[in-house]
Short mmCIF file of C-alpha atoms in Angstrom, two decimals:
data_model
loop_
_atom_site.label_atom_id
_atom_site.label_comp_id
_atom_site.label_asym_id
_atom_site.label_seq_id
_atom_site.Cartn_x
_atom_site.Cartn_y
_atom_site.Cartn_z
CA PRO A 68 19.79 6.46 9.61
CA ALA A 69 18.33 4.86 12.22
CA VAL A 70 15.77 2.17 11.63
CA THR A 71 13.04 1.79 14.83
CA CYS A 72 10.64 -0.71 13.61
CA LYS A 73 10.45 -4.11 14.91
CA ALA A 74 11.66 -5.60 11.74
CA TRP A 75 12.21 -4.78 8.54
CA ALA A 76 13.60 -6.66 5.27
CA VAL A 77 14.98 -4.85 1.81
CA TYR A 78 13.99 -7.34 -1.07
CA ASP A 79 15.87 -7.13 -4.57
CA TYR A 80 13.28 -7.98 -7.15
CA GLU A 81 15.55 -8.74 -9.93
CA LYS A 82 17.41 -11.34 -7.29
CA ASP A 83 14.20 -12.52 -6.26
CA GLU A 84 16.09 -12.52 -2.59
CA VAL A 85 15.65 -10.64 0.63
CA THR A 86 19.27 -8.42 0.39
CA GLN A 87 19.24 -7.25 4.50
CA GLY A 88 16.83 -7.59 7.28
CA PHE A 89 16.25 -7.58 11.02
CA ARG A 90 13.75 -9.89 12.30
CA ASP A 91 12.72 -10.48 8.59
CA THR A 92 11.38 -14.24 8.93
CA ALA A 93 9.46 -13.54 12.32
CA LYS A 94 5.67 -13.91 12.06
CA ARG A 95 4.14 -10.08 12.35
CA PRO A 96 0.93 -8.40 11.72
CA PRO A 97 0.29 -7.54 7.81
CA ALA A 98 0.13 -4.01 9.21
CA SER A 99 1.31 -1.44 6.13
CA LEU A 100 2.18 -4.54 4.21
CA THR A 101 -1.36 -4.38 2.47
CA LYS A 102 -1.30 -0.85 1.83
CA ILE A 103 1.65 -1.15 0.26
CA MET A 104 1.37 -4.11 -2.08
CA THR A 105 -2.01 -2.60 -3.05
CA ALA A 106 -0.19 0.59 -4.04
CA HIS A 107 2.45 -1.67 -5.92
CA ILE A 108 -0.38 -3.33 -7.87
CA ILE A 109 -2.14 -0.18 -9.01
CA LEU A 110 1.30 1.21 -9.99
CA LYS A 111 2.02 -1.86 -12.33
CA LEU A 112 -1.60 -1.26 -13.79
CA CYS A 113 -0.75 2.37 -14.51
CA ALA A 114 2.25 0.98 -15.97
CA LEU A 115 0.40 -0.64 -18.80
CA ASP A 116 -2.74 2.00 -18.66
CA GLY A 117 -2.09 5.30 -17.21
CA GLU A 118 -5.72 6.24 -17.34
CA VAL A 119 -6.42 3.57 -14.61
CA LEU A 120 -5.45 6.53 -12.11
CA GLU A 121 -8.56 8.69 -13.30
CA GLU A 122 -11.20 5.65 -12.89
CA GLU A 123 -13.63 6.70 -10.11
CA MET A 124 -14.78 4.62 -7.68
CA THR A 125 -17.28 4.66 -5.24
CA VAL A 126 -16.60 4.23 -1.50
CA SER A 127 -18.75 0.95 0.29
CA GLU A 128 -20.13 1.11 4.06
CA ARG A 129 -17.17 -1.45 4.82
CA ALA A 130 -14.17 0.56 3.63
CA ALA A 131 -15.48 3.55 5.11
CA GLY A 132 -15.98 1.89 8.61
CA VAL A 133 -12.59 0.92 8.98
CA ILE A 134 -11.18 1.76 12.58
CA GLY A 135 -7.82 3.95 12.58
CA THR A 136 -8.14 5.72 9.25
CA SER A 137 -7.11 9.37 8.82
CA ALA A 138 -8.45 9.46 5.28
CA GLY A 139 -11.82 10.66 6.34
CA LEU A 140 -13.92 8.71 3.78
CA ARG A 141 -17.69 8.17 3.52
CA ALA A 142 -19.52 5.87 2.23
CA GLY A 143 -21.13 6.91 -1.02
CA ASP A 144 -18.01 9.31 -1.36
CA ILE A 145 -16.83 8.88 -5.35
CA LEU A 146 -13.07 9.63 -5.81
CA THR A 147 -10.43 8.88 -8.21
CA VAL A 148 -8.29 5.79 -8.25
CA ARG A 149 -5.59 8.65 -8.12
CA ASP A 150 -7.05 10.43 -5.22
CA ALA A 151 -7.52 6.64 -3.28
CA LEU A 152 -4.17 5.96 -4.05
CA TYR A 153 -2.57 8.94 -2.53
CA GLY A 154 -4.85 8.58 0.64
CA LEU A 155 -3.61 5.14 0.86
CA MET A 156 -0.17 6.11 1.15
CA LEU A 157 -0.95 9.12 3.60
CA PRO A 158 0.29 8.07 7.54
CA SER A 159 -2.26 5.53 8.62
CA GLY A 160 -4.64 6.34 5.76
CA ASN A 161 -5.82 2.52 5.69
#
């Protein structure tokens, strides 16, 4: 498939190396990398304890004020980690 992003990399976790890439060493803003790593950490925690997904969290003023989000969260909203993870991985769900 065609890839239209400005830079990309394929990382082999077992070999601990980038196996393919395009402009993969160029400095870039983190963009979705922060979201992906947050999801990765949550999923690793879930592998140890699946109940993590059912824990509840409260949306802070800071999180509710993020510009560019499509998640529609408001300060004080309470949601499960499962729902937050789902919202995190939606397009532009910062």
